[in-house]
């Protein structure tokens, strides 16, 4: 009764072949990541020390540490977050909780998607025109962070909107039925339950912001500075640009130095991503419904 | 002037979603302190009726309500403060909705929203409402646990406790027993019989036997139309006027 025909056997072997083929392709994908990490750790790892992380570059950037760049990247990320998180969350709350489906909201959604697709070098030129020149911030942390903030806004908006929409509509109905206003409902029920998703989005934004080079090149990141930034209107060094500079622009850099800079930068991003994964796992464990 | 013994007077009501008519009611009275049953198959406009009373059209752009619903002497479509209106109306949905807050906070939310901050007063409200919803004994030792993790039957009683915390004049129940076991259903029905001393109850249900147990008067909705209203007993003694009502009650369709 369950004997197999020739067709059965052929289907079976095709299915086996496909599964093996796709498996191999998937494994191949891991190769570049592993190679990058191995090379970085092998070549850049030995050079990394407390000294390297916390001292300034010396000798025309061919020796010394990376502290100004490390600090500068933190500055840029923090100021970008201060700008983009409230704006992005507010936009997402409006789109998800208040706005009805009209041509205007569809246009806004389209704009957000397009904003995500604009190349970073275009954002850089926009930032140069809008913040550095027109707004008069000069090349500064403020101008660079605003540029980064605008560039990563879609990440925050999309992540927030998705986590808001994951909150079951029944909760809103129940809350409205009690005579709560929309805002009371959002504050008491919707936002607290969307917080995990919003945080995940923010962390993803951080890792993206930290790695960007083009948008900050014209707007606030410096080739080399002999001092640390004192405020948001100063220029700063940044990890991503520093990596570019020591790899291509400065003669006489020891071969291992760019690898070390790259390793620190990648580690920053990976730590952020890992934090986001842990956070998500933790929050899933806390699931409230 | 509306007769003071009438809590809700509906006249020439039409509820539309976009251009589709979901419900039409020419005339309907619901008396104070009665349990008023509404029966009818799915899609007959029962839920639309509740949403119209509660002014939920605010949250649904496609929903459009025309005509008059007079509740306690007020024309609901002209009420400016819809939040105050909804506070006077408790709602219980088909599927139990324990909000993802603690049991305590589920019941304390509405009083808090209306500005009560005093802990002793909130404690008192929470205890009173949970007792009246027949849930207190089961949860009194774990009020800080999440309300959304209670069993379905417990969550439905939590929903009723939450509705009672609004101190409503009107309680709307939309097929509350759909996801609740028979024992809990009976307990909730007992609760409702007590509650009608203090408020008017509108009970929408799929179970014709439920209106027989609970309500004095019943309306039968079919395909967005109010077919007839009458004493509940008449529905079961065959003295209703419309053949469709008789068929539905006897289980020939729906």
Short mmCIF file of C-alpha atoms in Angstrom, two decimals:
data_model
loop_
_atom_site.label_atom_id
_atom_site.label_comp_id
_atom_site.label_asym_id
_atom_site.label_seq_id
_atom_site.Cartn_x
_atom_site.Cartn_y
_atom_site.Cartn_z
CA UNK A 1 0.00 0.00 0.00
CA UNK A 2 2.82 2.35 0.81
CA UNK A 3 5.17 1.06 -1.84
CA UNK A 4 6.97 3.82 -3.70
CA UNK A 5 6.60 4.43 -7.41
CA UNK A 6 9.36 5.74 -9.60
CA UNK A 7 7.83 9.22 -9.36
CA UNK A 8 7.92 9.07 -5.57
CA UNK A 9 11.56 8.13 -5.61
CA UNK A 10 12.41 10.94 -8.01
CA UNK A 11 10.55 13.51 -5.91
CA UNK A 12 12.40 12.27 -2.90
CA UNK A 13 15.86 12.60 -4.44
CA UNK A 14 15.08 16.06 -5.87
CA UNK A 15 13.95 17.19 -2.45
CA UNK A 16 17.15 15.82 -0.91
CA UNK A 17 19.30 17.57 -3.51
CA UNK A 18 17.58 20.92 -3.03
CA UNK A 19 17.95 20.71 0.72
CA UNK A 20 21.68 19.98 0.44
CA UNK A 21 22.26 22.68 -2.16
CA UNK A 22 20.52 25.40 -0.19
CA UNK A 23 22.29 24.26 2.95
CA UNK A 24 25.67 24.67 1.29
CA UNK A 25 24.76 28.16 0.02
CA UNK A 26 23.71 29.15 3.54
CA UNK A 27 26.99 27.90 4.96
CA UNK A 28 28.93 29.83 2.31
CA UNK A 29 27.30 33.01 3.55
CA UNK A 30 29.00 32.63 6.89
CA UNK A 31 32.43 32.46 5.25
CA UNK A 32 32.91 36.23 4.60
CA UNK A 33 31.83 37.12 8.14
CA UNK A 34 34.15 34.54 9.66
CA UNK A 35 37.01 35.58 7.39
CA UNK A 36 36.61 39.25 8.27
CA UNK A 37 36.51 38.56 11.98
CA UNK A 38 39.44 36.11 11.84
CA UNK A 39 41.66 38.49 9.90
CA UNK A 40 40.74 41.42 12.14
CA UNK A 41 41.39 39.52 15.33
CA UNK A 42 44.58 37.91 14.00
CA UNK A 43 46.12 41.10 12.64
CA UNK A 44 44.53 43.79 14.79
CA UNK A 45 44.00 41.95 18.05
CA UNK A 46 47.53 41.86 19.48
CA UNK A 47 47.81 45.63 19.14
CA UNK A 48 44.75 46.39 21.26
CA UNK A 49 45.40 47.43 24.82
CA UNK A 50 44.11 49.83 27.42
CA UNK A 51 46.78 52.21 26.16
CA UNK A 52 45.53 51.92 22.56
CA UNK A 53 41.91 52.62 23.51
CA UNK A 54 42.59 55.53 25.82
CA UNK A 55 45.39 57.57 24.29
CA UNK A 56 45.56 60.00 21.37
CA UNK A 57 47.21 59.20 18.03
CA UNK A 58 50.82 60.36 17.81
CA UNK A 59 53.53 60.65 15.18
CA UNK A 60 51.24 61.90 12.40
CA UNK A 61 48.71 59.19 13.28
CA UNK A 62 51.15 56.36 12.64
CA UNK A 63 51.33 55.45 16.33
CA UNK A 64 49.51 55.96 19.61
CA UNK A 65 45.85 55.24 20.29
CA UNK A 66 42.38 56.06 19.09
CA UNK A 67 40.77 57.75 22.07
CA UNK A 68 39.63 60.98 20.31
CA UNK A 69 37.98 58.95 17.57
CA UNK A 70 36.32 56.57 20.03
CA UNK A 71 35.01 59.43 22.12
CA UNK A 72 33.93 61.30 18.97
CA UNK A 73 31.86 58.37 17.74
CA UNK A 74 30.11 58.19 21.11
CA UNK A 75 29.41 61.93 20.92
CA UNK A 76 28.00 61.63 17.41
CA UNK A 77 25.80 58.65 18.27
CA UNK A 78 24.43 60.17 21.47
CA UNK A 79 23.56 63.52 19.90
CA UNK A 80 22.01 61.77 16.88
CA UNK A 81 19.86 59.67 19.23
CA UNK A 82 18.72 62.67 21.25
CA UNK A 83 17.46 64.12 18.01
CA UNK A 84 16.09 61.12 16.16
CA UNK A 85 14.52 58.95 18.87
CA UNK A 86 11.88 61.42 20.12
CA UNK A 87 11.16 62.56 16.57
CA UNK A 88 10.97 59.01 15.20
CA UNK A 89 8.85 57.67 18.05
CA UNK A 90 6.47 60.63 17.83
CA UNK A 91 6.10 60.12 14.09
CA UNK A 92 5.48 56.41 14.48
CA UNK A 93 2.93 56.96 17.26
CA UNK A 94 1.12 59.48 15.09
CA UNK A 95 1.10 57.22 12.03
CA UNK A 96 0.10 54.12 13.93
CA UNK A 97 -2.29 55.49 16.58
CA UNK A 98 -3.77 58.72 15.30
CA UNK A 99 -3.58 59.09 11.54
CA UNK A 100 -6.27 57.61 9.39
CA UNK A 101 -5.49 56.07 6.03
CA UNK A 102 -5.55 59.05 3.68
CA UNK A 103 -3.47 60.15 0.71
CA UNK A 104 -1.41 62.31 3.08
CA UNK A 105 -0.42 59.46 5.41
CA UNK A 106 0.30 57.25 2.41
CA UNK A 107 2.56 60.00 1.08
CA UNK A 108 4.31 60.22 4.44
CA UNK A 109 4.83 56.46 4.50
CA UNK A 110 6.24 56.60 1.01
CA UNK A 111 8.58 59.41 2.05
CA UNK A 112 9.84 57.34 4.99
CA UNK A 113 10.55 54.35 2.77
CA UNK A 114 12.34 56.59 0.29
CA UNK A 115 14.32 58.27 3.04
CA UNK A 116 15.66 54.84 3.93
CA UNK A 117 16.76 54.33 0.34
CA UNK A 118 18.65 57.59 -0.11
CA UNK A 119 22.41 56.88 -0.42
CA UNK A 120 24.42 58.12 2.54
CA UNK A 121 26.58 60.39 0.38
CA UNK A 122 23.42 62.25 -0.65
CA UNK A 123 22.52 62.64 3.02
CA UNK A 124 26.03 64.00 3.51
CA UNK A 125 25.54 66.70 0.88
CA UNK A 126 22.10 67.51 2.28
CA UNK A 127 23.61 67.87 5.75
CA UNK A 128 26.35 70.08 4.39
CA UNK A 129 23.84 72.36 2.72
CA UNK A 130 21.16 72.37 5.41
CA UNK A 131 23.01 72.22 8.72
CA UNK A 132 26.58 73.32 8.08
CA UNK A 133 25.87 76.21 5.72
CA UNK A 134 22.19 77.20 5.86
CA UNK A 135 21.60 76.71 9.59
CA UNK A 136 25.08 78.01 10.31
CA UNK A 137 26.20 75.22 12.64
CA UNK A 138 29.51 74.97 10.76
CA UNK A 139 31.27 71.63 10.58
CA UNK A 140 30.40 70.40 14.03
CA UNK A 141 29.15 67.45 16.05
CA UNK A 142 25.70 69.04 15.92
CA UNK A 143 25.61 69.21 12.12
CA UNK A 144 27.05 65.70 11.72
CA UNK A 145 24.67 64.20 14.29
CA UNK A 146 21.64 65.86 12.75
CA UNK A 147 22.66 64.40 9.40
CA UNK A 148 23.08 60.95 10.93
CA UNK A 149 19.82 61.38 12.81
CA UNK A 150 17.85 62.13 9.67
CA UNK A 151 19.49 59.25 7.88
CA UNK A 152 18.57 56.74 10.57
CA UNK A 153 15.11 58.17 11.27
CA UNK A 154 13.39 55.54 9.08
CA UNK A 155 14.94 52.76 11.19
CA UNK A 156 13.41 54.19 14.36
CA UNK A 157 10.07 54.96 12.72
CA UNK A 158 9.66 51.55 11.13
CA UNK A 159 10.77 49.64 14.23
CA UNK A 160 8.50 51.70 16.47
CA UNK A 161 5.52 51.47 14.17
CA UNK A 162 5.87 47.73 13.89
CA UNK A 163 6.09 47.23 17.62
CA UNK A 164 3.08 49.52 18.17
CA UNK A 165 1.07 47.52 15.68
CA UNK A 166 2.06 44.30 17.42
CA UNK A 167 0.08 45.44 20.47
CA UNK A 168 -3.34 43.76 20.05
CA UNK A 169 -6.11 46.17 19.02
CA UNK A 170 -8.37 44.66 21.71
CA UNK A 171 -6.29 46.40 24.36
CA UNK A 172 -7.02 49.75 22.79
CA UNK A 173 -10.73 48.97 22.44
CA UNK A 174 -10.92 47.96 26.09
CA UNK A 175 -9.14 51.10 27.17
CA UNK A 176 -11.24 53.41 25.00
CA UNK A 177 -14.38 51.72 26.26
CA UNK A 178 -13.40 52.83 29.74
CA UNK A 179 -13.47 56.44 28.66
CA UNK A 180 -9.73 56.81 28.20
CA UNK A 181 -8.53 59.28 25.58
CA UNK A 182 -6.27 58.14 22.80
CA UNK A 183 -3.27 59.59 24.58
CA UNK A 184 -4.12 57.94 27.90
CA UNK A 185 -4.46 54.64 26.05
CA UNK A 186 -1.11 55.10 24.34
CA UNK A 187 0.68 56.09 27.53
CA UNK A 188 -0.83 53.48 29.85
CA UNK A 189 -1.19 50.47 27.58
CA UNK A 190 0.27 50.75 24.10
CA UNK A 191 3.70 52.32 24.67
CA UNK A 192 4.71 50.20 27.70
CA UNK A 193 4.02 47.07 25.68
CA UNK A 194 5.81 48.32 22.59
CA UNK A 195 8.88 49.45 24.51
CA UNK A 196 10.95 46.34 23.79
CA UNK A 197 10.53 46.69 20.04
CA UNK A 198 11.30 50.38 20.18
CA UNK A 199 14.49 49.74 22.15
CA UNK A 200 15.56 47.09 19.65
CA UNK A 201 15.08 49.62 16.87
CA UNK A 202 17.08 52.22 18.74
CA UNK A 203 19.98 49.83 19.27
CA UNK A 204 19.98 48.89 15.59
CA UNK A 205 20.06 52.59 14.85
CA UNK A 206 23.06 53.01 17.14
CA UNK A 207 25.04 50.32 15.38
CA UNK A 208 24.25 51.79 12.01
CA UNK A 209 25.08 55.34 13.12
CA UNK A 210 28.42 54.30 14.61
CA UNK A 211 29.62 52.79 11.35
CA UNK A 212 28.61 55.51 8.90
CA UNK A 213 31.40 57.51 7.27
CA UNK A 214 30.08 59.50 4.35
CA UNK A 215 27.46 61.59 6.18
CA UNK A 216 29.95 62.87 8.72
CA UNK A 217 32.87 63.53 6.37
CA UNK A 218 31.64 66.93 5.21
CA UNK A 219 29.56 67.82 8.22
CA UNK A 220 31.61 67.44 11.36
CA UNK A 221 34.23 64.71 11.43
CA UNK A 222 37.83 65.83 11.24
CA UNK A 223 40.88 64.20 9.72
CA UNK A 224 42.92 64.85 12.85
CA UNK A 225 42.38 67.06 15.88
CA UNK A 226 44.99 67.77 18.53
CA UNK A 227 42.28 68.25 21.18
CA UNK A 228 39.06 66.57 22.33
CA UNK A 229 35.71 68.20 21.47
CA UNK A 230 34.44 70.46 24.23
CA UNK A 231 30.86 70.83 23.05
CA UNK A 232 28.48 70.02 20.24
CA UNK A 233 29.65 72.95 18.12
CA UNK A 234 33.19 71.55 17.93
CA UNK A 235 34.45 69.22 15.26
CA UNK A 236 35.43 65.75 16.31
CA UNK A 237 37.32 62.72 15.12
CA UNK A 238 35.31 59.56 14.54
CA UNK A 239 36.15 55.86 14.35
CA UNK A 240 34.80 55.27 10.87
CA UNK A 241 36.61 58.23 9.31
CA UNK A 242 39.75 57.48 11.29
CA UNK A 243 39.77 53.99 9.80
CA UNK A 244 39.47 55.46 6.31
CA UNK A 245 42.26 57.94 7.03
CA UNK A 246 44.79 55.51 8.49
CA UNK A 247 44.05 52.99 5.74
CA UNK A 248 44.41 55.28 2.77
CA UNK A 249 45.47 58.83 3.56
CA UNK A 250 48.51 58.66 5.81
CA UNK A 251 51.88 57.34 4.67
CA UNK A 252 53.95 55.18 6.96
CA UNK A 253 51.17 53.64 9.03
CA UNK A 254 52.15 50.22 10.42
CA UNK A 255 50.17 47.49 8.66
CA UNK A 256 48.40 46.31 11.80
CA UNK A 257 47.02 49.71 12.88
CA UNK A 258 44.01 49.87 10.48
CA UNK A 259 43.11 46.32 11.49
CA UNK A 260 43.07 47.31 15.13
CA UNK A 261 40.89 50.35 14.44
CA UNK A 262 38.54 48.22 12.37
CA UNK A 263 38.39 45.57 15.08
CA UNK A 264 37.36 48.14 17.71
CA UNK A 265 34.72 49.60 15.39
CA UNK A 266 33.28 46.20 14.49
CA UNK A 267 33.33 45.18 18.14
CA UNK A 268 31.36 48.29 19.10
CA UNK A 269 28.70 47.41 16.54
CA UNK A 270 28.64 43.73 17.46
CA UNK A 271 28.31 44.49 21.15
CA UNK A 272 25.37 46.74 20.33
CA UNK A 273 23.72 44.07 18.21
CA UNK A 274 24.31 41.45 20.86
CA UNK A 275 22.74 43.76 23.42
CA UNK A 276 19.71 44.09 21.19
CA UNK A 277 19.39 40.31 20.85
CA UNK A 278 19.70 39.80 24.60
CA UNK A 279 17.16 42.53 25.23
CA UNK A 280 14.71 41.03 22.79
CA UNK A 281 15.12 37.58 24.31
CA UNK A 282 14.64 39.01 27.79
CA UNK A 283 11.52 40.91 26.82
CA UNK A 284 10.05 37.89 25.05
CA UNK A 285 10.47 36.00 28.28
CA UNK A 286 8.47 38.75 29.98
CA UNK A 287 5.68 38.54 27.45
CA UNK A 288 2.53 39.78 29.01
CA UNK A 289 -0.16 38.18 26.92
CA UNK B 1 -39.62 64.77 27.18
CA UNK B 2 -38.45 61.22 27.61
CA UNK B 3 -40.27 58.92 29.98
CA UNK B 4 -38.05 58.69 33.12
CA UNK B 5 -38.39 54.91 33.28
CA UNK B 6 -36.64 54.65 29.89
CA UNK B 7 -32.85 54.54 29.90
CA UNK B 8 -32.25 54.32 26.16
CA UNK B 9 -34.56 55.51 23.43
CA UNK B 10 -33.49 54.80 19.86
CA UNK B 11 -35.23 56.47 16.93
CA UNK B 12 -34.53 56.19 13.22
CA UNK B 13 -31.02 54.88 13.81
CA UNK B 14 -28.88 53.93 10.83
CA UNK B 15 -25.32 52.62 11.22
CA UNK B 16 -23.19 52.46 8.11
CA UNK B 17 -19.70 51.21 7.38
CA UNK B 18 -18.61 53.19 4.35
CA UNK B 19 -21.76 52.88 2.26
CA UNK B 20 -23.01 49.55 3.57
CA UNK B 21 -25.86 49.71 6.02
CA UNK B 22 -25.01 47.55 9.02
CA UNK B 23 -28.06 48.30 11.13
CA UNK B 24 -31.38 50.08 10.96
CA UNK B 25 -33.59 50.55 14.01
CA UNK B 26 -36.76 52.62 13.74
CA UNK B 27 -37.78 52.55 17.35
CA UNK B 28 -36.42 50.80 20.42
CA UNK B 29 -36.77 51.44 24.14
CA UNK B 30 -34.60 49.98 26.85
CA UNK B 31 -35.93 50.49 30.37
CA UNK B 32 -33.98 51.44 33.45
CA UNK B 33 -32.69 48.56 35.55
CA UNK B 34 -33.72 45.84 33.19
CA UNK B 35 -31.59 43.25 31.49
CA UNK B 36 -32.36 43.78 27.84
CA UNK B 37 -31.45 40.89 25.57
CA UNK B 38 -30.43 41.21 21.94
CA UNK B 39 -30.28 38.03 19.90
CA UNK B 40 -29.55 37.41 16.26
CA UNK B 41 -27.11 35.58 14.02
CA UNK B 42 -23.62 36.85 13.20
CA UNK B 43 -23.62 39.99 11.06
CA UNK B 44 -27.07 41.08 12.17
CA UNK B 45 -25.85 44.41 13.56
CA UNK B 46 -25.80 43.59 17.29
CA UNK B 47 -22.24 44.78 17.87
CA UNK B 48 -22.80 47.85 15.67
CA UNK B 49 -25.67 48.76 17.97
CA UNK B 50 -23.42 48.65 21.03
CA UNK B 51 -20.70 50.61 19.24
CA UNK B 52 -23.21 53.28 18.28
CA UNK B 53 -24.36 53.73 21.90
CA UNK B 54 -20.75 53.94 23.06
CA UNK B 55 -19.77 56.41 20.32
CA UNK B 56 -17.02 54.12 19.09
CA UNK B 57 -17.41 55.69 15.66
CA UNK B 58 -14.72 58.08 16.89
CA UNK B 59 -12.17 55.32 16.41
CA UNK B 60 -13.43 53.96 13.13
CA UNK B 61 -13.37 56.33 10.19
CA UNK B 62 -15.60 54.17 8.05
CA UNK B 63 -18.35 53.99 10.69
CA UNK B 64 -21.18 56.46 10.34
CA UNK B 65 -24.12 56.82 12.72
CA UNK B 66 -27.31 58.68 11.89
CA UNK B 67 -30.50 59.11 13.84
CA UNK B 68 -31.13 59.49 17.51
CA UNK B 69 -29.94 57.56 20.55
CA UNK B 70 -31.13 59.09 23.77
CA UNK B 71 -29.32 57.78 26.83
CA UNK B 72 -30.47 58.99 30.27
CA UNK B 73 -32.04 62.06 28.70
CA UNK B 74 -28.98 62.96 26.63
CA UNK B 75 -28.60 62.74 22.89
CA UNK B 76 -25.38 60.74 22.56
CA UNK B 77 -24.47 62.09 19.14
CA UNK B 78 -24.42 65.59 20.60
CA UNK B 79 -22.35 64.75 23.67
CA UNK B 80 -19.19 66.85 23.60
CA UNK B 81 -17.34 64.95 26.30
CA UNK B 82 -17.49 61.45 24.83
CA UNK B 83 -15.00 60.26 27.45
CA UNK B 84 -17.40 61.09 30.26
CA UNK B 85 -20.14 59.35 28.29
CA UNK B 86 -18.07 56.19 27.89
CA UNK B 87 -17.21 56.22 31.58
CA UNK B 88 -20.90 55.87 32.30
CA UNK B 89 -21.03 52.84 29.99
CA UNK B 90 -19.19 49.66 30.87
CA UNK B 91 -18.33 47.32 28.01
CA UNK B 92 -17.54 43.61 28.06
CA UNK B 93 -16.19 42.16 24.83
CA UNK B 94 -16.65 38.66 23.37
CA UNK B 95 -13.06 37.64 24.03
CA UNK B 96 -11.81 38.45 27.51
CA UNK B 97 -9.30 41.27 27.46
CA UNK B 98 -7.11 41.31 30.52
CA UNK B 99 -4.92 44.31 29.93
CA UNK B 100 -1.21 43.51 30.30
CA UNK B 101 -1.19 45.14 33.71
CA UNK B 102 -1.45 43.61 37.15
CA UNK B 103 -4.86 42.40 38.30
CA UNK B 104 -4.94 45.36 40.67
CA UNK B 105 -4.05 47.87 37.98
CA UNK B 106 -6.61 46.44 35.58
CA UNK B 107 -9.35 47.42 37.99
CA UNK B 108 -7.67 50.58 39.25
CA UNK B 109 -6.99 51.96 35.77
CA UNK B 110 -10.31 53.64 35.20
CA UNK B 111 -10.46 55.29 38.66
CA UNK B 112 -6.88 56.43 38.15
CA UNK B 113 -7.73 57.92 34.76
CA UNK B 114 -10.46 59.95 36.42
CA UNK B 115 -7.93 61.32 38.86
CA UNK B 116 -8.27 59.15 41.99
CA UNK B 117 -4.80 58.81 43.49
CA UNK B 118 -5.54 57.92 47.11
CA UNK B 119 -4.21 54.41 47.70
CA UNK B 120 -6.78 53.52 50.36
CA UNK B 121 -9.62 54.58 48.12
CA UNK B 122 -8.20 52.63 45.16
CA UNK B 123 -7.75 49.52 47.34
CA UNK B 124 -11.35 49.83 48.37
CA UNK B 125 -12.60 50.17 44.78
CA UNK B 126 -10.51 47.23 43.55
CA UNK B 127 -11.74 44.97 46.33
CA UNK B 128 -15.37 45.99 45.93
CA UNK B 129 -15.38 45.51 42.15
CA UNK B 130 -13.58 42.17 42.27
CA UNK B 131 -16.01 40.91 44.92
CA UNK B 132 -19.00 41.94 42.84
CA UNK B 133 -17.54 40.28 39.76
CA UNK B 134 -17.14 37.04 41.78
CA UNK B 135 -13.38 37.01 41.30
CA UNK B 136 -12.03 38.30 44.62
CA UNK B 137 -11.68 34.96 46.39
CA UNK B 138 -9.54 33.55 43.55
CA UNK B 139 -7.15 36.46 43.17
CA UNK B 140 -7.02 38.30 46.50
CA UNK B 141 -3.59 36.85 47.35
CA UNK B 142 -2.01 37.67 43.99
CA UNK B 143 -3.29 41.07 42.98
CA UNK B 144 0.13 42.01 41.61
CA UNK B 145 0.15 39.20 39.04
CA UNK B 146 -0.53 40.00 35.42
CA UNK B 147 -4.23 40.13 34.59
CA UNK B 148 -3.55 38.93 31.07
CA UNK B 149 -2.21 35.61 32.38
CA UNK B 150 -5.41 34.61 34.19
CA UNK B 151 -7.58 31.89 32.68
CA UNK B 152 -10.19 32.92 30.12
CA UNK B 153 -13.07 32.73 32.58
CA UNK B 154 -11.17 34.68 35.20
CA UNK B 155 -10.16 37.31 32.66
CA UNK B 156 -13.78 37.75 31.65
CA UNK B 157 -14.73 38.37 35.28
CA UNK B 158 -11.76 40.73 35.52
CA UNK B 159 -13.20 42.60 32.54
CA UNK B 160 -16.51 42.87 34.37
CA UNK B 161 -14.75 44.10 37.52
CA UNK B 162 -13.01 46.69 35.34
CA UNK B 163 -16.29 47.79 33.84
CA UNK B 164 -17.78 48.10 37.34
CA UNK B 165 -14.88 50.27 38.46
CA UNK B 166 -16.24 52.92 36.11
CA UNK B 167 -19.44 52.96 38.21
CA UNK B 168 -21.47 52.72 35.02
CA UNK B 169 -25.16 53.43 34.59
CA UNK B 170 -25.24 51.06 31.65
CA UNK B 171 -23.44 47.78 31.09
CA UNK B 172 -23.05 46.47 27.54
CA UNK B 173 -22.14 42.80 27.21
CA UNK B 174 -21.22 41.52 23.77
CA UNK B 175 -21.43 37.73 23.70
CA UNK B 176 -19.48 37.56 26.92
CA UNK B 177 -19.75 33.78 27.26
CA UNK B 178 -18.25 32.90 23.89
CA UNK B 179 -14.85 31.97 25.33
CA UNK B 180 -15.93 31.10 28.86
CA UNK B 181 -16.68 27.70 30.38
CA UNK B 182 -20.27 26.92 31.42
CA UNK B 183 -19.56 27.15 35.15
CA UNK B 184 -18.09 30.63 34.82
CA UNK B 185 -20.94 31.61 32.52
CA UNK B 186 -23.42 30.69 35.24
CA UNK B 187 -21.44 32.64 37.83
CA UNK B 188 -21.39 35.71 35.60
CA UNK B 189 -25.10 35.35 34.93
CA UNK B 190 -25.72 35.39 38.70
CA UNK B 191 -23.60 38.52 38.93
CA UNK B 192 -25.66 40.19 36.21
CA UNK B 193 -28.92 39.45 38.00
CA UNK B 194 -27.60 41.35 41.00
CA UNK B 195 -26.17 44.19 38.96
CA UNK B 196 -29.45 45.11 37.36
CA UNK B 197 -30.55 46.54 40.71
CA UNK B 198 -28.04 49.30 40.13
CA UNK B 199 -27.72 49.66 36.38
CA UNK B 200 -29.24 48.86 33.05
CA UNK B 201 -27.76 45.86 31.30
CA UNK B 202 -27.79 45.24 27.55
CA UNK B 203 -26.94 41.63 26.84
CA UNK B 204 -26.01 40.72 23.29
CA UNK B 205 -25.82 36.99 22.87
CA UNK B 206 -25.88 34.10 20.47
CA UNK B 207 -27.45 31.83 23.04
CA UNK B 208 -31.20 32.13 23.03
CA UNK B 209 -31.40 30.23 26.29
CA UNK B 210 -29.24 32.88 27.91
CA UNK B 211 -31.77 35.63 27.28
CA UNK B 212 -34.46 33.32 28.56
CA UNK B 213 -32.57 32.94 31.83
CA UNK B 214 -31.70 36.60 32.23
CA UNK B 215 -33.66 39.19 30.37
CA UNK B 216 -37.15 40.53 30.78
CA UNK B 217 -37.38 41.88 27.27
CA UNK B 218 -35.55 40.88 24.12
CA UNK B 219 -34.96 42.21 20.64
CA UNK B 220 -34.27 40.07 17.59
CA UNK B 221 -31.90 41.51 14.98
CA UNK B 222 -31.54 39.99 11.54
CA UNK B 223 -29.48 41.25 8.59
CA UNK B 224 -29.10 44.72 10.04
CA UNK B 225 -32.75 45.08 10.87
CA UNK B 226 -34.66 45.07 14.13
CA UNK B 227 -37.24 42.36 13.45
CA UNK B 228 -39.09 42.61 16.71
CA UNK B 229 -39.00 43.48 20.39
CA UNK B 230 -41.05 41.88 23.09
CA UNK B 231 -41.27 40.18 26.45
CA UNK B 232 -38.64 37.45 26.45
CA UNK B 233 -41.17 34.80 27.47
CA UNK B 234 -43.18 35.51 24.32
CA UNK B 235 -40.22 34.39 22.26
CA UNK B 236 -40.44 30.96 23.76
CA UNK B 237 -44.18 30.52 23.96
CA UNK B 238 -44.52 31.12 20.25
CA UNK B 239 -46.52 34.30 20.64
CA UNK B 240 -44.05 36.39 18.63
CA UNK B 241 -45.42 38.05 15.55
CA UNK B 242 -42.72 37.39 13.00
CA UNK B 243 -42.15 33.95 11.54
CA UNK B 244 -38.40 34.65 11.24
CA UNK B 245 -38.13 35.23 14.99
CA UNK B 246 -39.91 31.97 15.69
CA UNK B 247 -37.60 30.10 13.31
CA UNK B 248 -34.49 31.59 14.89
CA UNK B 249 -35.52 30.87 18.46
CA UNK B 250 -36.46 27.33 17.53
CA UNK B 251 -33.09 26.86 15.88
CA UNK B 252 -34.15 26.58 12.26
CA UNK B 253 -31.35 28.92 11.18
CA UNK B 254 -28.51 31.03 12.54
#
